[in-house]
XYZ file of C-alpha atoms in Angstrom:
678
model
C 5.916 0.934 -22.797
C 5.091 4.271 -24.398
C 4.198 7.196 -22.152
C 0.487 7.887 -21.698
C -0.380 11.281 -23.128
C -3.217 13.199 -24.726
C -5.709 16.023 -24.416
C -7.878 16.452 -21.337
C -11.654 16.221 -21.259
C -14.216 17.813 -18.972
C -16.470 14.863 -18.240
C -16.561 11.088 -18.314
C -19.093 8.347 -18.791
C -19.115 6.204 -15.657
C -20.679 2.824 -14.948
C -20.505 0.510 -11.926
C -21.531 -3.105 -11.371
C -21.426 -5.859 -8.774
C -22.173 -9.593 -8.876
C -22.060 -12.602 -6.542
C -18.986 -14.852 -6.980
C -19.161 -16.856 -3.733
C -18.485 -20.278 -5.263
C -18.822 -23.727 -3.652
C -19.387 -23.505 0.115
C -18.458 -27.111 0.876
C -15.592 -29.553 0.308
C -13.312 -27.238 -1.736
C -9.831 -26.289 -0.605
C -9.335 -22.598 0.061
C -6.831 -20.576 -1.948
C -4.086 -18.794 -0.061
C -2.644 -20.759 2.838
C -1.925 -23.932 0.833
C -3.342 -25.982 3.707
C -4.766 -29.323 2.512
C -7.054 -29.474 5.552
C -8.643 -26.057 5.004
C -11.807 -26.735 2.985
C -14.977 -24.686 2.672
C -17.800 -25.466 5.099
C -20.140 -22.495 5.053
C -20.258 -18.746 4.536
C -19.135 -15.886 6.769
C -20.396 -13.482 4.100
C -20.569 -13.695 0.328
C -17.852 -12.825 -2.171
C -18.427 -10.318 -4.968
C -16.900 -8.990 -8.159
C -17.147 -5.186 -8.328
C -16.461 -3.256 -11.530
C -16.139 0.294 -12.726
C -15.906 1.563 -16.294
C -14.731 5.068 -17.172
C -15.093 6.231 -20.774
C -13.663 9.401 -22.264
C -16.947 10.547 -23.835
C -19.089 8.525 -26.220
C -16.324 7.696 -28.693
C -13.196 8.122 -26.624
C -11.116 5.438 -24.973
C -12.361 3.593 -21.929
C -10.925 1.530 -19.085
C -12.584 -1.157 -16.986
C -11.366 -2.297 -13.562
C -12.773 -5.315 -11.710
C -12.036 -5.969 -8.042
C -12.510 -9.585 -6.907
C -13.094 -10.924 -3.408
C -10.537 -13.595 -4.325
C -6.984 -14.455 -3.385
C -5.700 -13.285 -6.759
C -6.603 -12.977 -10.402
C -6.024 -15.910 -12.743
C -4.583 -15.918 -16.251
C -7.121 -18.518 -17.393
C -9.991 -16.566 -15.834
C -8.806 -13.459 -17.690
C -8.586 -15.364 -20.989
C -12.130 -16.748 -20.688
C -13.624 -13.455 -19.495
C -12.133 -11.678 -22.498
C -13.608 -14.319 -24.819
C -17.071 -13.730 -23.347
C -16.799 -9.945 -23.502
C -15.616 -10.137 -27.111
C -18.713 -12.113 -28.031
C -20.863 -9.388 -26.429
C -19.057 -6.178 -27.320
C -16.476 -6.947 -29.988
C -13.172 -5.235 -29.167
C -14.657 -2.668 -26.788
C -13.197 -4.444 -23.734
C -9.949 -6.303 -24.273
C -6.705 -7.369 -22.609
C -5.345 -3.831 -22.913
C -8.089 -1.858 -21.147
C -9.598 -4.422 -18.748
C -7.877 -5.034 -15.390
C -8.934 -7.799 -12.989
C -7.488 -7.559 -9.469
C -7.851 -9.757 -6.354
C -8.244 -8.516 -2.774
C -6.049 -11.399 -1.561
C -8.550 -12.951 0.819
C -7.279 -16.369 1.908
C -10.831 -17.561 2.615
C -12.253 -18.191 -0.840
C -12.596 -21.429 -2.850
C -9.517 -22.426 -4.851
C -8.982 -24.429 -8.014
C -9.472 -21.592 -10.524
C -5.857 -21.050 -11.632
C -4.404 -23.029 -14.514
C -0.861 -23.764 -13.308
C -0.013 -26.884 -11.291
C 1.763 -25.003 -8.496
C -1.417 -23.143 -7.541
C -3.766 -26.125 -7.728
C -1.930 -28.847 -5.784
C -3.840 -28.363 -2.519
C -7.177 -27.941 -4.349
C -6.646 -31.352 -6.007
C -6.456 -29.739 -9.406
C -8.897 -27.609 -11.320
C -12.350 -26.929 -9.793
C -14.845 -26.060 -12.515
C -17.449 -24.707 -10.110
C -14.994 -22.264 -8.515
C -13.804 -21.158 -11.932
C -17.293 -20.675 -13.387
C -18.485 -18.651 -10.384
C -15.633 -16.175 -10.807
C -15.848 -15.908 -14.609
C -19.637 -15.447 -14.470
C -19.336 -12.760 -11.801
C -16.679 -10.771 -13.650
C -18.679 -10.911 -16.869
C -21.916 -9.852 -15.167
C -20.281 -7.035 -13.182
C -18.831 -5.607 -16.404
C -22.195 -6.025 -18.177
C -23.910 -4.113 -15.366
C -21.284 -1.357 -15.451
C -21.579 -1.107 -19.234
C -25.386 -0.932 -19.106
C -25.211 1.728 -16.375
C -22.845 4.085 -18.206
C -23.915 7.693 -17.702
C -22.263 11.132 -17.492
C -20.423 11.500 -14.225
C -17.607 13.036 -12.255
C -14.726 11.418 -10.396
C -13.109 12.850 -7.277
C -9.840 11.655 -5.736
C -8.626 11.800 -2.140
C -5.846 10.301 -0.027
C -5.333 9.640 3.664
C -3.588 7.443 6.206
C -5.068 4.239 7.610
C -3.559 3.790 11.074
C -3.094 0.370 12.667
C -4.405 -1.749 9.797
C -1.106 -3.386 8.831
C 2.389 -4.125 10.107
C 5.448 -5.450 8.312
C 5.524 -9.210 8.835
C 9.141 -9.446 7.631
C 10.791 -6.562 9.501
C 14.243 -8.157 9.463
C 14.081 -8.471 5.667
C 12.935 -4.850 5.358
C 16.067 -3.770 7.238
C 18.195 -5.218 4.420
C 17.030 -2.356 2.201
C 19.650 0.429 1.949
C 19.595 2.702 5.033
C 19.437 5.879 2.951
C 16.372 4.519 1.148
C 14.668 3.481 4.379
C 15.325 6.917 5.876
C 13.043 8.489 3.273
C 9.963 6.809 4.780
C 8.491 7.146 8.291
C 7.281 3.518 8.503
C 8.156 0.099 7.123
C 4.691 -0.253 5.532
C 2.667 2.024 3.265
C -0.231 3.519 5.227
C -1.790 5.578 2.414
C -5.253 4.856 1.046
C -6.055 6.384 -2.351
C -9.783 6.674 -2.996
C -11.992 7.472 -5.987
C -15.518 8.845 -5.558
C -17.932 8.377 -8.471
C -20.837 10.845 -8.806
C -23.815 10.886 -11.191
C -23.527 14.224 -13.025
C -27.283 14.578 -13.579
C -28.380 14.091 -9.973
C -25.120 14.861 -8.130
C -25.697 11.552 -6.318
C -22.695 9.423 -5.307
C -22.931 6.016 -6.979
C -19.770 4.252 -5.831
C -16.173 4.282 -4.713
C -12.969 2.281 -5.239
C -9.857 2.581 -3.092
C -6.392 1.021 -2.910
C -4.596 0.199 0.347
C -2.113 -2.534 1.258
C -2.863 -5.109 3.945
C -3.067 -8.897 3.641
C -6.357 -10.798 3.553
C -5.246 -13.026 6.425
C -7.299 -11.829 9.373
C -9.153 -15.149 9.023
C -6.716 -17.919 9.915
C -5.462 -21.001 8.079
C -7.930 -23.168 10.058
C -11.000 -21.116 9.123
C -13.559 -22.984 6.986
C -16.073 -20.206 6.268
C -15.986 -18.425 2.909
C -15.124 -14.820 3.669
C -13.913 -11.683 1.929
C -11.738 -11.140 5.013
C -11.026 -7.584 6.148
C -11.338 -5.925 2.723
C -14.559 -7.714 1.865
C -15.940 -6.760 5.268
C -14.950 -3.119 4.739
C -16.846 -3.208 1.431
C -19.953 -4.574 3.197
C -19.832 -1.828 5.812
C -19.211 0.857 3.195
C -22.010 -0.239 0.863
C -24.465 -0.663 3.737
C -23.532 2.771 5.067
C -24.533 4.423 1.802
C -27.354 2.263 0.497
C -29.000 -0.200 2.923
C -32.385 0.742 4.353
C -33.886 -1.606 6.949
C -36.796 0.363 8.406
C -39.074 -2.013 10.336
C -41.946 -1.548 12.786
C -41.322 -3.084 16.230
C -43.620 -5.893 17.350
C -45.666 -5.041 20.419
C -47.083 -8.360 21.594
C -44.675 -10.670 23.500
C -47.100 -13.599 23.147
C -46.666 -13.664 19.374
C -43.276 -15.309 19.684
C -44.879 -18.481 21.027
C -47.314 -18.798 18.170
C -45.106 -19.967 15.318
C -43.281 -23.285 15.359
C -40.730 -24.625 12.903
C -42.167 -24.985 9.417
C -40.530 -28.266 8.479
C -38.956 -28.874 5.107
C -40.830 -27.485 2.121
C -40.244 -27.840 -1.625
C -39.610 -24.523 -3.356
C -38.456 -23.156 -6.690
C -34.931 -22.621 -7.918
C -35.194 -18.852 -7.482
C -36.894 -18.742 -4.085
C -33.819 -17.813 -2.117
C -33.253 -14.767 -4.320
C -36.524 -13.327 -3.026
C -35.114 -13.386 0.488
C -32.016 -11.440 -0.499
C -31.911 -8.247 1.564
C -29.332 -6.348 -0.470
C -30.280 -4.919 -3.839
C -27.028 -3.399 -5.040
C -27.466 0.374 -5.318
C -24.010 1.588 -4.359
C -20.728 -0.149 -5.221
C -17.830 0.205 -2.797
C -14.613 -1.732 -3.482
C -11.559 -2.018 -1.233
C -8.734 -3.023 -3.569
C -5.311 -4.487 -2.859
C -1.928 -2.850 -3.412
C 1.743 -3.690 -2.676
C 0.869 -6.158 0.060
C 3.734 -8.669 -0.062
C 5.096 -8.032 3.443
C 2.087 -6.376 5.126
C 0.041 -8.293 7.710
C -3.291 -7.326 9.336
C -2.209 -9.194 12.467
C -1.087 -5.942 14.029
C -0.362 -7.159 17.561
C 2.700 -8.933 16.183
C 3.915 -12.534 16.064
C 4.152 -14.608 19.249
C 5.101 -18.134 20.217
C 2.095 -20.335 20.900
C 3.933 -22.280 23.611
C 5.469 -19.424 25.623
C 3.493 -16.352 24.621
C 6.750 -14.519 23.984
C 7.631 -12.708 20.722
C 9.047 -14.917 17.962
C 12.693 -14.868 16.934
C 13.101 -11.587 15.028
C 15.274 -12.917 12.210
C 13.899 -16.438 11.782
C 10.176 -16.028 12.625
C 10.336 -19.175 14.725
C 10.146 -20.371 18.312
C 13.118 -22.438 19.408
C 13.606 -23.447 15.775
C 9.936 -24.337 15.217
C 8.186 -21.971 12.810
C 4.814 -23.708 13.359
C 4.626 -22.107 16.796
C 5.173 -18.564 15.509
C 1.806 -17.042 14.619
C 0.663 -13.448 14.115
C -2.110 -12.067 16.297
C -4.878 -9.810 15.063
C -6.373 -6.989 17.162
C -9.262 -9.220 18.283
C -7.014 -12.137 19.309
C -7.933 -14.927 19.900
C -11.176 -14.260 17.967
C -10.286 -14.136 14.246
C -13.785 -12.984 13.237
C -13.432 -10.053 15.617
C -9.981 -9.290 14.179
C -11.441 -9.332 10.672
C -14.101 -6.867 11.695
C -11.682 -4.516 13.469
C -9.246 -4.317 10.525
C -12.169 -3.944 8.115
C -13.675 -1.176 10.248
C -10.380 0.715 10.348
C -10.285 0.783 6.551
C -14.010 1.571 6.369
C -13.823 4.579 8.687
C -10.956 6.175 6.762
C -12.716 5.490 3.453
C -15.904 7.211 4.648
C -13.932 10.283 5.752
C -12.045 10.415 2.448
C -15.235 9.900 0.465
C -17.171 12.647 2.231
C -14.300 15.142 2.036
C -13.238 14.347 -1.552
C -13.339 17.573 -3.570
C -10.450 17.271 -6.050
C -11.986 16.346 -9.377
C -10.159 14.186 -11.890
C -10.034 15.590 -15.399
C -8.014 14.586 -18.391
C -7.514 11.739 -20.751
C -8.557 8.112 -20.320
C -5.835 5.829 -21.659
C -4.122 2.474 -21.192
C -0.991 0.495 -22.021
C -0.483 -3.275 -21.890
C 2.174 -5.783 -22.803
C 3.106 -9.397 -22.145
C 6.601 -10.122 -20.875
C 8.480 -13.426 -20.723
C 10.117 -13.189 -17.314
C 12.309 -16.272 -17.606
C 15.359 -14.556 -19.100
C 15.176 -10.764 -19.091
C 18.384 -8.750 -19.172
C 18.129 -5.870 -16.720
C 20.132 -2.659 -16.485
C 20.933 -2.222 -12.779
C 22.637 1.143 -13.246
C 26.282 2.127 -12.692
C 27.231 -0.122 -15.578
C 25.879 -3.241 -13.851
C 23.512 -5.695 -15.495
C 21.573 -8.737 -14.391
C 19.047 -11.191 -15.708
C 15.973 -12.962 -14.520
C 15.557 -16.735 -14.233
C 12.767 -19.286 -14.627
C 10.469 -19.323 -11.591
C 11.777 -21.108 -8.498
C 10.614 -21.447 -4.920
C 13.113 -21.292 -2.103
C 13.182 -22.406 1.512
C 11.435 -19.196 2.545
C 8.350 -20.269 0.599
C 8.180 -23.558 2.507
C 8.663 -21.723 5.803
C 5.515 -19.711 5.162
C 4.860 -16.531 7.108
C 3.673 -15.512 10.559
C 0.160 -15.278 9.028
C 0.372 -18.928 7.976
C 3.469 -20.873 9.069
C 4.849 -23.563 6.786
C 5.887 -27.069 7.747
C 8.645 -29.704 7.596
C 11.194 -27.702 9.579
C 11.885 -24.899 7.076
C 12.555 -21.441 8.523
C 12.805 -17.926 7.211
C 16.424 -17.100 6.354
C 17.444 -20.673 5.458
C 20.301 -20.594 2.954
C 20.570 -24.357 2.455
C 18.237 -27.272 1.875
C 18.947 -30.484 3.743
C 19.801 -33.663 1.783
C 16.431 -35.290 2.424
C 14.462 -32.447 0.849
C 16.989 -32.222 -1.984
C 16.245 -35.887 -2.730
C 12.483 -35.261 -2.660
C 12.932 -32.221 -4.892
C 15.026 -34.146 -7.392
C 12.386 -36.876 -7.628
C 10.036 -34.209 -8.987
C 12.561 -32.214 -10.993
C 16.224 -31.596 -10.377
C 16.982 -27.935 -11.131
C 19.441 -27.293 -13.921
C 22.926 -26.009 -13.107
C 22.023 -22.779 -14.878
C 18.966 -22.387 -12.639
C 20.947 -22.983 -9.469
C 23.564 -20.400 -10.471
C 20.964 -17.908 -11.635
C 18.951 -18.110 -8.393
C 21.907 -17.736 -6.016
C 21.996 -16.966 -3.156
C 18.458 -18.361 -2.924
C 18.497 -22.160 -2.601
C 16.136 -23.796 -5.092
C 13.560 -25.930 -3.318
C 11.266 -26.299 -6.329
C 12.268 -25.263 -9.830
C 8.694 -24.588 -10.936
C 9.731 -22.694 -14.061
C 11.461 -25.834 -15.389
C 8.559 -28.193 -14.622
C 6.030 -29.037 -17.366
C 4.398 -32.359 -16.369
C 1.501 -32.981 -16.574
C 1.406 -29.330 -17.697
C 3.205 -26.114 -16.737
C 3.753 -25.587 -13.012
C 4.216 -21.822 -13.165
C 3.698 -18.996 -15.677
C 6.513 -17.557 -17.756
C 4.594 -14.985 -19.812
C 2.878 -12.387 -17.643
C 0.875 -9.202 -18.316
C 1.983 -5.711 -17.334
C -0.657 -3.010 -17.571
C -1.214 0.705 -16.915
C -4.616 2.408 -16.789
C -5.001 6.161 -16.790
C -7.891 8.379 -15.674
C -6.719 11.976 -15.679
C -3.783 12.308 -13.327
C -4.382 8.863 -11.776
C -2.243 5.958 -13.008
C -3.197 2.428 -11.945
C -0.386 -0.120 -12.291
C -1.850 -3.613 -12.652
C 0.840 -6.107 -11.630
C 0.568 -9.930 -11.495
C 1.990 -10.543 -8.043
C 2.557 -9.376 -4.472
C 5.017 -6.498 -4.483
C 6.531 -5.783 -1.080
C 6.403 -2.371 0.547
C 9.782 -1.154 -0.749
C 9.422 -2.789 -4.161
C 6.087 -1.028 -4.547
C 7.573 2.311 -3.575
C 10.333 1.873 -6.137
C 7.876 0.915 -8.855
C 5.549 3.841 -8.217
C 8.467 6.258 -8.110
C 10.049 4.914 -11.292
C 6.800 5.146 -13.235
C 6.040 8.651 -11.978
C 9.566 9.853 -12.808
C 9.240 8.438 -16.328
C 5.885 10.142 -16.843
C 6.996 13.520 -15.498
C 10.324 13.484 -17.367
C 8.569 12.786 -20.652
C 8.555 16.542 -21.142
C 5.152 17.004 -22.772
C 3.571 18.672 -19.735
C 0.915 15.984 -19.260
C 2.225 14.916 -15.874
C 3.729 16.687 -12.871
C 4.279 16.159 -9.151
C 0.517 15.954 -8.605
C 0.342 12.730 -10.650
C -0.977 9.873 -8.497
C 0.325 6.346 -9.071
C -1.300 3.365 -7.330
C -0.438 -0.314 -7.511
C -3.249 -2.795 -8.074
C -1.643 -6.034 -6.979
C -2.566 -9.612 -7.886
C -3.997 -8.463 -11.215
C -4.840 -10.313 -14.456
C -2.573 -13.279 -13.611
C -0.475 -14.465 -10.670
C 3.151 -15.362 -10.160
C 5.594 -15.607 -7.287
C 8.161 -13.752 -9.453
C 8.546 -9.888 -9.094
C 9.944 -4.688 -19.928
C 10.241 -4.396 -23.100
C 7.290 -5.315 -25.341
C 7.252 -8.547 -27.305
C 4.580 -10.210 -29.479
C 3.692 -12.743 -26.767
C 0.523 -14.210 -25.331
C 0.035 -16.574 -22.374
C -1.074 -20.168 -22.991
C -4.620 -21.394 -22.521
C -4.165 -24.694 -20.652
C -7.869 -25.445 -20.193
C -7.696 -28.572 -22.363
C -4.893 -29.997 -20.180
C -6.275 -29.312 -16.708
C -6.802 -32.169 -14.275
C -9.482 -32.263 -11.582
C -9.492 -34.805 -8.756
C -12.462 -33.276 -6.917
C -15.489 -35.625 -7.103
C -18.997 -34.270 -7.533
C -21.230 -34.507 -4.419
C -22.920 -37.839 -3.811
C -26.734 -37.960 -3.952
C -28.069 -36.481 -0.709
C -30.113 -38.275 1.917
C -31.895 -37.623 5.225
C -32.806 -40.005 8.044
C -36.163 -41.786 7.883
C -39.138 -39.500 8.561
C -36.975 -36.409 8.041
C -36.921 -34.111 5.043
C -34.490 -31.468 3.863
C -35.261 -28.241 5.705
C -36.508 -29.897 8.914
C -34.910 -28.588 12.088
C -32.506 -30.949 13.799
C -31.998 -28.544 16.674
C -34.477 -25.710 16.952
C -33.715 -22.318 18.472
C -33.278 -22.643 22.234
C -34.969 -19.726 24.008
C -32.934 -18.293 26.918
C -34.364 -18.668 30.450
C -35.334 -14.983 30.430
C -37.819 -15.821 27.649
C -36.308 -13.659 24.935
C -33.042 -12.782 23.233
C -31.216 -9.514 23.820
C -28.961 -7.577 21.518
C -25.549 -9.257 21.419
C -27.007 -12.739 22.062
C -26.689 -15.545 19.512
C -29.721 -17.376 18.137
C -28.857 -20.707 16.492
C -30.759 -23.433 14.671
C -29.537 -26.558 12.870
C -31.351 -27.964 9.817
C -31.212 -31.224 7.895
C -29.483 -30.058 4.755
C -27.766 -31.042 1.507
C -24.423 -30.221 -0.046
C -24.204 -26.492 -0.952
C -22.335 -27.502 -4.111
C -25.616 -28.782 -5.597
C -26.479 -25.149 -6.362
C -24.456 -22.111 -5.314
C -27.640 -20.018 -5.002
C -25.789 -17.201 -6.750
C -27.297 -13.790 -5.958
C -29.463 -15.642 -3.446
C -28.881 -16.846 0.094
C -28.536 -20.084 2.060
C -29.874 -18.400 5.196
C -32.002 -15.493 6.294
C -33.447 -13.884 9.391
C -37.113 -12.956 9.053
C -39.166 -10.556 11.161
C -42.894 -10.941 11.723
C -44.790 -7.934 10.440
C -47.798 -7.376 12.702
C -51.256 -6.472 11.552
C -50.957 -8.288 8.230
C -51.481 -11.870 9.250
C -48.509 -14.203 9.075
C -46.199 -12.027 6.989
C -42.476 -12.589 7.451
C -40.061 -10.028 6.063
C -36.339 -10.857 5.514
C -34.032 -8.499 7.416
C -30.690 -10.376 7.170
C -29.192 -12.809 4.656
C -25.951 -14.785 4.425
C -24.274 -11.648 3.077
C -24.689 -10.043 6.499
C -21.725 -10.053 8.835
C -24.028 -10.936 11.740
C -25.453 -14.095 10.115
C -23.259 -17.166 9.577
C -24.180 -20.203 7.489
C -22.150 -23.298 8.384
C -22.381 -26.724 6.765
C -21.242 -30.138 7.999
C -21.244 -33.400 6.028
C -22.897 -36.323 7.824
C -24.151 -39.811 6.827
C -24.850 -39.148 3.163
C -26.350 -35.749 3.846
C -25.433 -32.910 6.096
C -26.446 -30.256 8.578
C -26.722 -26.519 8.123
C -26.054 -24.497 11.262
C -27.393 -20.958 11.068
C -26.222 -18.535 13.737
C -27.380 -14.946 14.164
C -25.414 -12.642 16.418
C -28.138 -10.113 17.147
C -26.849 -6.641 16.198
C -27.111 -3.632 18.470
C -29.327 -1.742 16.046
C -31.948 -4.462 15.585
C -35.615 -3.563 16.067
C -37.424 -5.332 18.910
C -39.829 -7.926 17.586
C -40.544 -11.533 16.650
C -38.006 -13.301 14.428
C -37.144 -16.696 12.985
C -34.246 -18.274 11.074
C -34.745 -19.690 7.564
C -32.592 -22.075 5.541
C -32.513 -22.572 1.750
C -30.739 -25.262 -0.223
C -30.795 -27.803 -3.022
C -30.483 -31.583 -2.973
C -29.645 -34.016 -5.744
C -31.596 -37.143 -6.664
C -30.475 -39.635 -9.310
C -33.900 -39.789 -10.956
C -35.147 -36.211 -10.585
C -31.891 -34.234 -10.553
C -31.612 -31.063 -8.465
C -34.541 -30.174 -6.201
C -34.883 -27.062 -4.024
C -36.052 -26.824 -0.429
C -36.537 -24.390 2.426
C -37.424 -24.517 6.099
C -37.724 -22.148 9.049
C -37.108 -22.369 12.780
C -39.604 -21.638 15.517
C -40.099 -17.967 16.229
C -38.418 -16.096 19.079
C -38.542 -12.639 20.520
C -35.796 -10.018 20.581
C -36.048 -7.046 22.884
């Protein structure tokens, strides 16, 4: 790649956008843990695509960066997004200046990547997951483009304590001692933050930051869609700067007894959008970095049977890796752990945002290339050379990690594969002799780079990208770099920029890694005229559409199955949980994008029966769960009453859509009986 260089400029055009990308909240395997049994069944809080665009004046270059509440970016998603943007804007946004990066949450719907390896547990391609992500990226960029205005960008850095530990400490110790001695910890603790300010009003309009910790606070048995700790940090950050929930407390305790459950009611397809509490004013994104060996389960890994620490070198318990599981700071409550790790990132981000005073100035620029990673010759220095190989998964992949242990007896550190698994492997594809030699000392469990039936199992051609805004360089990489690999990459790029000799860059140059960007590969350049394949015409989907929905006789969708149970004291207190269950239909019938499946409403006194929404399913305190049952299903809505809630009369509301063979999709709503909070 050529070195980024050019003349500086005094001011930028800045635009930000955000759009709902939650996807199907029922029946779809989650991407991340590769657990067949982990399928979506509700929403912890919604997923979003958040975008910023920075342009170097009206006619100068521009860069666009999109952060996804998703496990990773997808090559096919990138291809289709670029096609849509080209139809809107011509060549203004293209593969060179648009970066799409995932937060690495393991609690989002899967089935949106085009290679077989990443769609086995999702039973192939899932159109609904794919469309939700592509739509959200497109709309977030459209919003950012439409909002472009003169602005300033400030940069700040700081440490995030206790938000990540190295989950492979024995592997980290294999790095050279002199290299390890240069760093105080075995994980990167630095958060790098950008603050975007409207130049005309001096009003902050958004912020993006990069910090490395895995999106695995929610466990491999969780079934609620969630942005995990980074998505939660974004919610807290955006609410901190933009959410206004001023309500008048209710004075009459007898009012709570006056309003029973509404029963199911027919409504329009946009009704739930009217109950959406958040109207996006401020965009705050918590982006991923070199996260490969960094876990949010900061208490460490322990054996489930004995409670003792796992074997240090093998991450197992008496030879069983299934028993070795990392513990988050809220253990055994994974939702609490998610909140704690999210809050730790949020608090640092607020401090960095409020104290940011170093303004970015200088050129906006970008570089991009595609590289075929299957057979690169690499100069290792000291006269040594090496080469890369086609993608292959080893025993360590099957062993999993302490965030999500694998199965079938594999352990970290295995150097051989037993004859039984060799036989199973060979039934799929026996690795070539060249592959076996090339991958040594790693044993080849699955030679994905040599597998092409029914279509390619893993990518070979991958994008490498650099974005520049002043002295900030964002490295968009298509994978999970480990702590030390990330340090080496950042250092190598910075050295190359500074040594270029044109004076553009110096020791103050900031280099950040945006991991899981534009595509995804398990593999860690010189430019070639390459492009990745579009496999959309070959993709296979084994996920059936939802069956027509039904309710028991004399029941309609939106009726309460179990109404709110009032505590013996006659009211709820802050910290209590109010729950109601409704007769419901499959959430896949309509994703209610930019709407909500659930809300909490407060009675506004003095105006008749006027109910005002105060929480929706994007709130951390409100959980929408869904269970399939007898041709239909049940929606369980649970509100953990926050400490800052206003005393008054409340009720829970559910929204959804059901499918009929003759009439197609119909929309419904229903509300619980009212209850008092004081």
